mmCIF file of C-alpha atoms in Angstrom:
data_model
loop_
_atom_site.group_PDB
_atom_site.id
_atom_site.type_symbol
_atom_site.label_atom_id
_atom_site.label_comp_id
_atom_site.label_asym_id
_atom_site.label_seq_id
_atom_site.Cartn_x
_atom_site.Cartn_y
_atom_site.Cartn_z
ATOM 1 C CA UNK D 19 81.417 -4.490 8.562
ATOM 2 C CA UNK D 20 80.778 -8.539 9.619
ATOM 3 C CA UNK D 21 78.523 -9.764 12.373
ATOM 4 C CA UNK D 22 81.318 -10.897 14.231
ATOM 5 C CA UNK D 23 83.014 -7.572 14.246
ATOM 6 C CA UNK D 24 80.158 -5.203 15.549
ATOM 7 C CA UNK D 25 81.224 -3.512 18.453
ATOM 8 C CA UNK D 26 77.812 -4.014 19.931
ATOM 9 C CA UNK D 27 77.590 -7.984 20.256
ATOM 10 C CA UNK D 28 78.827 -9.324 23.192
ATOM 11 C CA UNK D 29 79.361 -12.471 24.425
ATOM 12 C CA UNK D 30 76.523 -14.080 26.210
ATOM 13 C CA UNK D 31 78.891 -15.826 28.817
ATOM 14 C CA UNK D 32 80.080 -12.322 30.032
ATOM 15 C CA UNK D 33 79.187 -11.510 33.510
ATOM 16 C CA UNK D 34 77.413 -8.256 34.387
ATOM 17 C CA UNK D 35 79.220 -5.826 36.509
ATOM 18 C CA UNK D 36 76.235 -5.887 39.206
ATOM 19 C CA UNK D 37 76.815 -9.911 39.459
ATOM 20 C CA UNK D 38 80.382 -9.779 40.080
ATOM 21 C CA UNK D 39 80.582 -6.709 42.587
ATOM 22 C CA UNK D 40 78.907 -8.191 44.955
ATOM 23 C CA UNK D 41 80.547 -11.198 46.265
ATOM 24 C CA UNK D 42 84.259 -8.807 46.058
ATOM 25 C CA UNK D 43 82.193 -6.271 48.232
ATOM 26 C CA UNK D 44 80.440 -9.161 50.626
ATOM 27 C CA UNK D 45 84.290 -10.571 50.929
ATOM 28 C CA UNK D 46 85.992 -7.226 51.248
ATOM 29 C CA UNK D 47 83.727 -6.194 54.435
ATOM 30 C CA UNK D 48 84.306 -9.842 56.079
ATOM 31 C CA UNK D 49 88.149 -9.640 55.613
ATOM 32 C CA UNK D 50 87.762 -6.244 56.900
ATOM 33 C CA UNK D 51 85.988 -7.455 59.863
ATOM 34 C CA UNK D 52 88.209 -10.307 60.909
ATOM 35 C CA UNK D 53 91.209 -7.835 60.777
ATOM 36 C CA UNK D 54 89.577 -5.626 62.889
ATOM 37 C CA UNK D 55 89.178 -8.463 65.225
ATOM 38 C CA UNK D 56 92.095 -9.893 65.283
ATOM 39 C CA UNK D 57 93.443 -6.748 65.738
ATOM 40 C CA UNK D 58 91.520 -5.260 68.684
ATOM 41 C CA UNK D 59 92.237 -8.833 70.749
ATOM 42 C CA UNK D 60 96.043 -8.886 70.456
ATOM 43 C CA UNK D 61 96.107 -4.876 71.274
ATOM 44 C CA UNK D 62 93.373 -5.132 74.450
ATOM 45 C CA UNK D 63 95.027 -8.527 75.574
ATOM 46 C CA UNK D 64 98.991 -7.207 75.746
ATOM 47 C CA UNK D 65 97.838 -3.310 76.975
ATOM 48 C CA UNK D 66 95.559 -4.915 79.446
ATOM 49 C CA UNK D 67 97.438 -4.440 82.876
ATOM 50 C CA UNK D 68 98.154 -0.696 81.150
ATOM 51 C CA UNK D 69 94.385 0.172 81.301
ATOM 52 C CA UNK D 70 93.474 -1.342 84.574
ATOM 53 C CA UNK D 71 95.953 0.652 86.252
ATOM 54 C CA UNK D 72 94.488 3.833 84.271
ATOM 55 C CA UNK D 73 91.131 3.233 85.230
ATOM 56 C CA UNK D 74 91.712 2.992 88.744
ATOM 57 C CA UNK D 75 93.816 5.903 89.419
ATOM 58 C CA UNK D 76 91.107 7.973 86.390
ATOM 59 C CA UNK D 77 88.222 6.655 89.025
ATOM 60 C CA UNK D 78 90.063 6.208 92.324
ATOM 61 C CA UNK D 79 88.357 9.475 94.021
ATOM 62 C CA UNK D 80 84.745 8.094 93.127
ATOM 63 C CA UNK D 81 84.811 4.456 94.339
ATOM 64 C CA UNK D 82 86.491 2.488 97.038
ATOM 65 C CA UNK D 83 89.653 1.957 96.608
ATOM 66 C CA UNK D 84 92.857 2.334 98.287
ATOM 67 C CA UNK D 85 94.878 5.682 98.534
ATOM 68 C CA UNK D 86 97.300 5.154 95.876
ATOM 69 C CA UNK D 87 99.785 7.986 95.395
ATOM 70 C CA UNK D 88 100.989 7.012 91.586
ATOM 71 C CA UNK D 89 100.225 4.511 88.472
ATOM 72 C CA UNK D 90 103.337 3.154 89.833
ATOM 73 C CA UNK D 91 102.711 2.538 93.493
ATOM 74 C CA UNK D 92 98.959 1.374 92.381
ATOM 75 C CA UNK D 93 100.487 -1.073 89.853
ATOM 76 C CA UNK D 94 103.152 -2.276 93.041
ATOM 77 C CA UNK D 95 99.992 -2.913 95.390
ATOM 78 C CA UNK D 96 97.850 -4.474 92.910
ATOM 79 C CA UNK D 97 100.318 -7.269 92.293
ATOM 80 C CA UNK D 98 101.349 -7.520 95.838
ATOM 81 C CA UNK D 99 97.537 -7.890 96.883
ATOM 82 C CA UNK D 100 95.829 -9.471 94.054
ATOM 83 C CA UNK D 101 98.086 -11.133 92.227
ATOM 84 C CA UNK D 102 99.530 -11.195 88.936
ATOM 85 C CA UNK D 103 96.561 -12.143 86.970
ATOM 86 C CA UNK D 104 94.545 -9.507 88.647
ATOM 87 C CA UNK D 105 95.682 -6.922 86.028
ATOM 88 C CA UNK D 106 93.761 -9.207 83.566
ATOM 89 C CA UNK D 107 90.765 -8.408 85.834
ATOM 90 C CA UNK D 108 87.703 -7.443 83.631
ATOM 91 C CA UNK D 109 90.046 -8.369 80.179
ATOM 92 C CA UNK D 110 87.241 -10.949 78.889
ATOM 93 C CA UNK D 111 84.236 -8.477 78.237
ATOM 94 C CA UNK D 112 87.045 -6.059 77.295
ATOM 95 C CA UNK D 113 88.436 -8.527 74.824
ATOM 96 C CA UNK D 114 84.660 -9.630 73.789
ATOM 97 C CA UNK D 115 83.434 -5.938 73.054
ATOM 98 C CA UNK D 116 86.507 -5.200 71.299
ATOM 99 C CA UNK D 117 86.607 -8.072 69.115
ATOM 100 C CA UNK D 118 83.049 -7.305 68.152
ATOM 101 C CA UNK D 119 83.275 -3.855 67.694
ATOM 102 C CA UNK D 120 86.095 -2.966 66.234
ATOM 103 C CA UNK D 121 85.383 -5.918 63.457
ATOM 104 C CA UNK D 122 82.257 -4.103 63.465
ATOM 105 C CA UNK D 123 84.025 -0.353 63.144
ATOM 106 C CA UNK D 124 86.569 -1.098 60.923
ATOM 107 C CA UNK D 125 84.021 -2.792 58.490
ATOM 108 C CA UNK D 126 81.669 0.145 59.077
ATOM 109 C CA UNK D 127 84.284 2.241 58.147
ATOM 110 C CA UNK D 128 85.609 0.779 54.666
ATOM 111 C CA UNK D 129 81.747 1.007 53.790
ATOM 112 C CA UNK D 130 81.467 4.423 54.634
ATOM 113 C CA UNK D 131 84.617 5.423 53.151
ATOM 114 C CA UNK D 132 83.300 4.610 50.000
ATOM 115 C CA UNK D 133 80.105 5.946 50.185
ATOM 116 C CA UNK D 134 81.613 9.245 51.368
ATOM 117 C CA UNK D 135 84.435 9.237 48.767
ATOM 118 C CA UNK D 136 84.043 11.650 45.704
ATOM 119 C CA UNK D 137 84.160 10.474 42.416
ATOM 120 C CA UNK D 138 86.932 12.217 40.899
ATOM 121 C CA UNK D 139 90.400 10.655 40.215
ATOM 122 C CA UNK D 140 91.725 13.558 42.160
ATOM 123 C CA UNK D 141 89.628 14.569 45.328
ATOM 124 C CA UNK D 142 90.832 17.555 46.995
ATOM 125 C CA UNK D 143 92.652 17.466 50.324
ATOM 126 C CA UNK D 144 89.339 18.809 52.452
ATOM 127 C CA UNK D 145 87.073 16.228 50.401
ATOM 128 C CA UNK D 146 89.588 13.266 51.579
ATOM 129 C CA UNK D 147 89.685 14.816 55.226
ATOM 130 C CA UNK D 148 86.024 15.202 55.395
ATOM 131 C CA UNK D 149 85.073 11.596 54.416
ATOM 132 C CA UNK D 150 87.961 10.063 56.712
ATOM 133 C CA UNK D 151 86.725 11.800 59.754
ATOM 134 C CA UNK D 152 82.838 10.863 58.742
ATOM 135 C CA UNK D 153 83.700 7.442 58.153
ATOM 136 C CA UNK D 154 85.405 6.666 61.332
ATOM 137 C CA UNK D 155 82.797 8.712 63.488
ATOM 138 C CA UNK D 156 79.682 6.979 62.262
ATOM 139 C CA UNK D 157 81.293 3.591 62.633
ATOM 140 C CA UNK D 158 82.042 4.211 65.965
ATOM 141 C CA UNK D 159 78.479 5.819 66.891
ATOM 142 C CA UNK D 160 77.169 2.431 65.448
ATOM 143 C CA UNK D 161 79.028 -0.144 67.109
ATOM 144 C CA UNK D 162 78.962 1.863 70.685
ATOM 145 C CA UNK D 163 75.042 1.279 70.563
ATOM 146 C CA UNK D 164 75.476 -2.474 70.334
ATOM 147 C CA UNK D 165 78.501 -3.144 72.520
ATOM 148 C CA UNK D 166 78.279 -0.451 75.361
ATOM 149 C CA UNK D 167 77.021 -2.959 77.924
ATOM 150 C CA UNK D 168 80.329 -5.120 77.707
ATOM 151 C CA UNK D 169 82.246 -1.814 78.115
ATOM 152 C CA UNK D 170 80.176 -0.886 81.411
ATOM 153 C CA UNK D 171 80.715 -4.535 82.745
ATOM 154 C CA UNK D 172 84.490 -4.525 82.138
ATOM 155 C CA UNK D 173 84.844 -0.741 84.082
ATOM 156 C CA UNK D 174 83.242 -2.416 87.129
ATOM 157 C CA UNK D 175 85.270 -5.206 87.079
ATOM 158 C CA UNK D 176 88.708 -2.859 86.854
ATOM 159 C CA UNK D 177 87.520 -1.344 89.690
ATOM 160 C CA UNK D 178 86.592 -4.687 91.946
ATOM 161 C CA UNK D 179 89.861 -4.346 94.008
ATOM 162 C CA UNK D 180 89.234 -7.226 96.601
ATOM 163 C CA UNK D 181 91.022 -10.371 96.717
ATOM 164 C CA UNK D 182 92.406 -10.557 100.116
ATOM 165 C CA UNK D 183 91.002 -12.311 103.077
ATOM 166 C CA UNK D 184 90.549 -8.632 104.607
ATOM 167 C CA UNK D 185 88.857 -7.810 101.402
ATOM 168 C CA UNK D 186 86.937 -9.732 99.407
ATOM 169 C CA UNK D 187 86.362 -9.277 95.845
ATOM 170 C CA UNK D 188 82.890 -7.344 95.171
ATOM 171 C CA UNK D 189 82.153 -9.612 92.072
ATOM 172 C CA UNK D 190 83.685 -12.776 92.363
ATOM 173 C CA UNK D 191 82.045 -14.417 89.397
ATOM 174 C CA UNK D 192 82.840 -11.683 87.490
ATOM 175 C CA UNK D 193 80.866 -10.773 84.400
ATOM 176 C CA UNK D 194 77.700 -12.670 85.572
ATOM 177 C CA UNK D 195 77.605 -10.573 89.232
ATOM 178 C CA UNK D 196 78.131 -7.526 87.288
ATOM 179 C CA UNK D 197 74.824 -8.133 84.958
ATOM 180 C CA UNK D 198 72.678 -9.817 87.206
ATOM 181 C CA UNK D 199 73.061 -7.081 89.959
ATOM 182 C CA UNK D 200 73.092 -4.089 87.454
ATOM 183 C CA UNK D 201 69.671 -5.183 85.959
ATOM 184 C CA UNK D 202 68.137 -6.498 89.250
ATOM 185 C CA UNK D 203 68.758 -2.960 90.558
ATOM 186 C CA UNK D 204 68.196 -0.574 87.469
ATOM 187 C CA UNK D 205 67.243 -3.027 85.019
ATOM 188 C CA UNK D 206 68.473 -3.134 81.597
ATOM 189 C CA UNK D 207 68.849 0.461 81.555
ATOM 190 C CA UNK D 208 71.546 0.371 84.098
ATOM 191 C CA UNK D 209 73.587 -0.826 81.885
ATOM 192 C CA UNK D 210 73.743 1.891 79.467
ATOM 193 C CA UNK D 211 74.855 4.530 82.260
ATOM 194 C CA UNK D 212 76.917 7.173 80.525
ATOM 195 C CA UNK D 213 76.224 5.917 77.568
ATOM 196 C CA UNK D 214 75.275 9.909 75.663
ATOM 197 C CA UNK D 215 78.522 11.359 76.852
ATOM 198 C CA UNK D 216 80.004 7.981 75.516
ATOM 199 C CA UNK D 217 78.498 8.122 72.410
ATOM 200 C CA UNK D 218 79.368 12.197 72.033
ATOM 201 C CA UNK D 219 82.868 11.067 72.754
ATOM 202 C CA UNK D 220 83.195 7.818 70.739
ATOM 203 C CA UNK D 221 82.236 9.608 67.449
ATOM 204 C CA UNK D 222 84.923 12.962 68.205
ATOM 205 C CA UNK D 223 87.395 9.876 69.581
ATOM 206 C CA UNK D 224 87.079 7.273 66.439
ATOM 207 C CA UNK D 225 86.800 10.457 63.722
ATOM 208 C CA UNK D 226 90.257 11.544 65.167
ATOM 209 C CA UNK D 227 91.711 8.010 65.850
ATOM 210 C CA UNK D 228 90.518 5.925 62.473
ATOM 211 C CA UNK D 229 89.854 8.943 60.105
ATOM 212 C CA UNK D 230 92.939 10.936 60.950
ATOM 213 C CA UNK D 231 95.158 7.914 60.834
ATOM 214 C CA UNK D 232 93.554 6.902 57.561
ATOM 215 C CA UNK D 233 93.973 10.636 55.883
ATOM 216 C CA UNK D 234 97.588 10.986 57.130
ATOM 217 C CA UNK D 235 98.554 7.104 56.049
ATOM 218 C CA UNK D 236 97.405 8.276 52.746
ATOM 219 C CA UNK D 237 98.854 11.603 52.602
ATOM 220 C CA UNK D 238 102.380 9.994 53.859
ATOM 221 C CA UNK D 239 101.544 7.215 50.824
ATOM 222 C CA UNK D 240 101.160 10.105 48.514
ATOM 223 C CA UNK D 241 105.464 10.898 49.230
ATOM 224 C CA UNK D 242 106.673 7.669 50.071
ATOM 225 C CA UNK D 243 105.282 4.911 47.639
ATOM 226 C CA UNK D 244 106.741 2.000 50.118
ATOM 227 C CA UNK D 245 105.087 3.589 53.647
ATOM 228 C CA UNK D 246 107.141 1.294 55.915
ATOM 229 C CA UNK D 247 105.294 -0.152 58.717
ATOM 230 C CA UNK D 248 107.516 1.551 61.039
ATOM 231 C CA UNK D 249 106.423 4.665 59.795
ATOM 232 C CA UNK D 250 103.015 3.504 59.983
ATOM 233 C CA UNK D 251 103.273 2.884 63.846
ATOM 234 C CA UNK D 252 104.932 6.272 64.274
ATOM 235 C CA UNK D 253 102.239 7.804 62.823
ATOM 236 C CA UNK D 254 99.612 5.762 64.722
ATOM 237 C CA UNK D 255 101.153 6.679 67.839
ATOM 238 C CA UNK D 256 100.755 10.474 67.207
ATOM 239 C CA UNK D 257 97.117 10.065 66.192
ATOM 240 C CA UNK D 258 96.370 7.873 69.231
ATOM 241 C CA UNK D 259 97.894 9.914 71.668
ATOM 242 C CA UNK D 260 96.610 13.204 70.619
ATOM 243 C CA UNK D 261 93.171 11.489 70.171
ATOM 244 C CA UNK D 262 92.908 10.022 73.239
ATOM 245 C CA UNK D 263 93.940 12.959 75.481
ATOM 246 C CA UNK D 264 91.879 15.217 73.561
ATOM 247 C CA UNK D 265 88.764 12.803 74.240
ATOM 248 C CA UNK D 266 90.105 12.223 77.837
ATOM 249 C CA UNK D 267 87.726 14.427 79.771
ATOM 250 C CA UNK D 268 84.793 13.291 78.274
ATOM 251 C CA UNK D 269 85.885 9.384 79.232
ATOM 252 C CA UNK D 270 86.124 10.385 82.542
ATOM 253 C CA UNK D 271 82.980 12.028 82.843
ATOM 254 C CA UNK D 272 81.306 8.849 81.348
ATOM 255 C CA UNK D 273 82.899 6.465 83.361
ATOM 256 C CA UNK D 274 82.131 8.118 86.569
ATOM 257 C CA UNK D 275 78.590 7.745 85.543
ATOM 258 C CA UNK D 276 79.007 4.526 85.103
ATOM 259 C CA UNK D 277 79.963 3.712 88.772
ATOM 260 C CA UNK D 278 76.981 5.177 89.969
ATOM 261 C CA UNK D 279 75.048 2.386 88.667
ATOM 262 C CA UNK D 280 72.965 0.359 91.274
ATOM 263 C CA UNK D 281 73.825 3.080 93.962
ATOM 264 C CA UNK D 282 70.715 3.705 96.288
ATOM 265 C CA UNK D 283 68.813 6.821 96.048
ATOM 266 C CA UNK D 284 70.396 9.481 98.232
ATOM 267 C CA UNK D 285 73.683 7.866 97.756
ATOM 268 C CA UNK D 286 74.010 8.771 93.751
ATOM 269 C CA UNK D 287 76.636 11.738 93.508
ATOM 270 C CA UNK D 288 75.701 12.909 89.572
ATOM 271 C CA UNK D 289 72.132 13.583 88.341
ATOM 272 C CA UNK D 290 73.726 13.097 84.521
ATOM 273 C CA UNK D 291 76.588 13.895 82.174
ATOM 274 C CA UNK D 292 76.642 17.660 82.746
ATOM 275 C CA UNK D 293 76.274 17.871 86.366
ATOM 276 C CA UNK D 294 79.283 15.282 86.726
ATOM 277 C CA UNK D 295 80.899 17.773 84.586
ATOM 278 C CA UNK D 296 80.195 20.700 86.551
ATOM 279 C CA UNK D 297 81.222 18.971 89.663
ATOM 280 C CA UNK D 298 84.345 17.758 88.358
ATOM 281 C CA UNK D 299 85.332 21.589 87.148
ATOM 282 C CA UNK D 300 84.020 23.174 90.754
ATOM 283 C CA UNK D 301 85.489 20.428 93.088
ATOM 284 C CA UNK D 302 88.572 19.226 91.728
ATOM 285 C CA UNK D 303 89.743 21.745 89.054
ATOM 286 C CA UNK D 304 90.782 20.993 85.170
ATOM 287 C CA UNK D 305 93.052 18.306 86.093
ATOM 288 C CA UNK D 306 89.787 16.279 87.669
ATOM 289 C CA UNK D 307 89.236 15.508 83.865
ATOM 290 C CA UNK D 308 92.819 13.977 83.479
ATOM 291 C CA UNK D 309 93.204 11.629 86.468
ATOM 292 C CA UNK D 310 95.053 8.608 84.840
ATOM 293 C CA UNK D 311 96.236 10.390 81.877
ATOM 294 C CA UNK D 312 99.854 9.352 82.360
ATOM 295 C CA UNK D 313 99.005 5.050 82.066
ATOM 296 C CA UNK D 314 96.366 6.142 79.141
ATOM 297 C CA UNK D 315 98.886 7.726 77.139
ATOM 298 C CA UNK D 316 101.678 4.682 77.526
ATOM 299 C CA UNK D 317 98.310 2.700 76.306
ATOM 300 C CA UNK D 318 97.141 4.599 73.587
ATOM 301 C CA UNK D 319 100.953 4.630 71.989
ATOM 302 C CA UNK D 320 100.965 1.153 72.535
ATOM 303 C CA UNK D 321 98.191 -0.227 72.200
ATOM 304 C CA UNK D 322 95.809 2.116 70.416
ATOM 305 C CA UNK D 323 98.870 2.276 67.501
ATOM 306 C CA UNK D 324 99.062 -1.450 67.473
ATOM 307 C CA UNK D 325 95.446 -1.532 66.674
ATOM 308 C CA UNK D 326 95.742 0.743 63.733
ATOM 309 C CA UNK D 327 98.970 -0.714 62.124
ATOM 310 C CA UNK D 328 97.772 -4.479 62.725
ATOM 311 C CA UNK D 329 94.670 -3.669 61.111
ATOM 312 C CA UNK D 330 96.549 -2.972 57.980
ATOM 313 C CA UNK D 331 98.475 -5.986 58.052
ATOM 314 C CA UNK D 332 95.831 -8.597 58.964
ATOM 315 C CA UNK D 333 93.979 -6.835 56.252
ATOM 316 C CA UNK D 334 96.761 -7.737 54.014
ATOM 317 C CA UNK D 335 97.032 -11.475 55.291
ATOM 318 C CA UNK D 336 93.500 -12.329 54.879
ATOM 319 C CA UNK D 337 93.355 -10.738 51.039
ATOM 320 C CA UNK D 338 96.282 -13.089 50.322
ATOM 321 C CA UNK D 339 94.046 -15.762 51.143
#
């Protein structure tokens, strides 16, 4: 056998697997982050009016907001008293948070998913489901720790129902006022009011929302290779509404704790997440945890589903560049 035909001989110019895979992993992470950021900015801006009404209805019993008979009544009065643009009040920190958090979440989700995925060519359904849930939950927990203050600011601005001569705004300078007043009264820790319930809630929500969608989308793809957009959107709606409804009581508790920040001693209603849960259960019953659920279902069905499907589409678009 001649030396040139030896199987052990390799070309010195052929790249090593380690060297060639690094740029691929990096570019993939960047594409996922960009796709998540674009998807989040689009979905949050579109559904901002619904989300503001949801927050007003959810927290109306703990803040100085007018009495609204229903979500529709709240929408009409917000438009009459505060104007059309007020429906997007608090949307700037909301979009900033979701651009950063969604970009980071989707990128981490793909990384965790690769890490947790089994090496076998045909993983069992339970293994795929576990990997999907762990990836979504851990990605959500990681980003919450970084971007929670922006969610806090967004909630406070959404509940600022002033804007008329008889009732001026609490935070006329927007994000700056919320940040400075909170830090002045409670320090930077005030920006993390309700963080522990939020952390538990986001792990559960992201596991169900991102992990559930990825798992069911893959299962659907096994049965239908085309996996059309409208089918994925319907699937995303079911997943978004289900996960949002399951986690809604935790969302109510953490947002009520957010509204406690800056209150003077003696006016604070809750000593913590568990105390808030007990109070709602004792004074308002199970229904107290689900105030504002109607607008949230609408928001989840539109915004949550749009976020998941648009991420898929943006990812494909960026991959083609």
